[in-house]
C-alpha angles and dihedrals in degrees: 000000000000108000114284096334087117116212098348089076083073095040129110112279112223098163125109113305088228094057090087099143099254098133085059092046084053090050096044083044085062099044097265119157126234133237140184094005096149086068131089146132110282125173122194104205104056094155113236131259097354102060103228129138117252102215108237097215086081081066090051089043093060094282117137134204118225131194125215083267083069075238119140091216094184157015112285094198087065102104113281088253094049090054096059109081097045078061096052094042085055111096115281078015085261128117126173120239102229123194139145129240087280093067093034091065090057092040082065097063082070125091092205098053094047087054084051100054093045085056089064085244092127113078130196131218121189086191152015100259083049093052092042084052101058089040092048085223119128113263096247101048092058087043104055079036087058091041110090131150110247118238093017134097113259125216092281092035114262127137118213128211098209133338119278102257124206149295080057123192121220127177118194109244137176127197117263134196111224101182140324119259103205127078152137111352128251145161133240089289081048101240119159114248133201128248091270093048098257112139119240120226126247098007128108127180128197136160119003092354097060137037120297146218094257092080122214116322129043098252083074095067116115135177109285099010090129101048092049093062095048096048100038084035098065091044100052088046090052097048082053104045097046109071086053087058091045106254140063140279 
């Protein structure tokens, strides 16, 4: 488990091979204090087993995500990392993305999802006992899931514009862990503090090496967080660093 990330310290990890926390190990190895480390990047369609990203903008769009209870078991509109961990919490740790031709036609404006179709990884159902069959989920079960009142607030909140029509599309996702956000701690000039707060001399943290902007729990991640810190991080550690080497950032 790393440390309070839940059950996405179990989930599958589809970040960059190289991000293997050393840069945290090096900080803790000098005394440094952690901070955030129950955030992280989370995303809850990581297509299976072909390891492609499912765009989410097909859930805020009307799509649904169903479990192998043929159960919806949240609110899609909720962000992609927040998601995650409700996926990996659904039995197998597996759910289906399900959307109609609408959504499929802005699914296609999108490289991944292209790549993923060629793959075979889209399937399409003419009809409910088709789509309960791929799934493995009882008919009517899928079908009451698939059944909402539109304009008004469903049982986990959502409001939907219109019902899904078939033919309707699934692709089978789990929920994936792309990096922490949280690190090594630091302050506003992004020096790295000890456990008890006291700054240590001569280190500096930024990006995926230090604490982040998301806070500390997964639900605070946004687009780009990560990004941010490591872009305004260097440069106020540079800023910082450079009149201590004599010149200037």
């Amino acid at each position: 488990m790393l440390y309070g990330l839940g059950a996405m310290g179990e989930a599958l990890f589809a970040g960059h091979q190289g991000n293997d926390g050393s840069a945290v190990k090096w900080g803790l190895a000098m005394g440094a204090g952690l901070a955030d480390m129950g955030a992280c990047q989370g995303h809850g369609s990581w297509a299976m087993p072909h390891g492609i990203l499912l765009t989410w903008a097909l859930m805020i769009e009307g799509g649904v995500q169903i479990n192998r209870l043929g159960q919806r078991f949240h609110d899609e509109t909720c962000g992609y990392s927040e998601a995650a961990p409700a996926v990996v919490a659904q039995p197998g740790a597996e759910v289906w993305c399900v959307f109609d031709e609408p959504i499929l036609q802005l699914a296609r404006t999108f490289p991944d999802f292209l790549e993923l179709q060629r793959c075979g990884g889209v399937f399409r159902a003419g009809n409910s006992g088709e789509l309960a069959a791929r799934i493995g989920c009882p008919v009517q079960s899928l079908e009451s899931s698939l059944a909402w009142t539109v304009g008004q607030s469903d049982a986990f909140g959502r409001r939907f514009a219109r019902t899904l029509q078939y033919p309707l599309y699934a692709v089978r996702v789990t929920g994936a862990l792309f990096h922490t956000q949280g690190g090594l701690d630091v302050d506003a000039r992004c020096r790295v503090r000890k456990a008890d707060g006291a700054v240590l001399p001569n280190l500096w943290a930024a990006g995926g090496a230090a604490r982040g902007v998301s806070g500390p729990q997964l639900s605070g991640y946004l687009s780009g967080n990560g990004l941010l810190s490591a872009m305004a991080g260097a440069w106020i550690a540079a800023h910082d660093i450079a009149p201590i080497l004599g010149g200037t950032a």
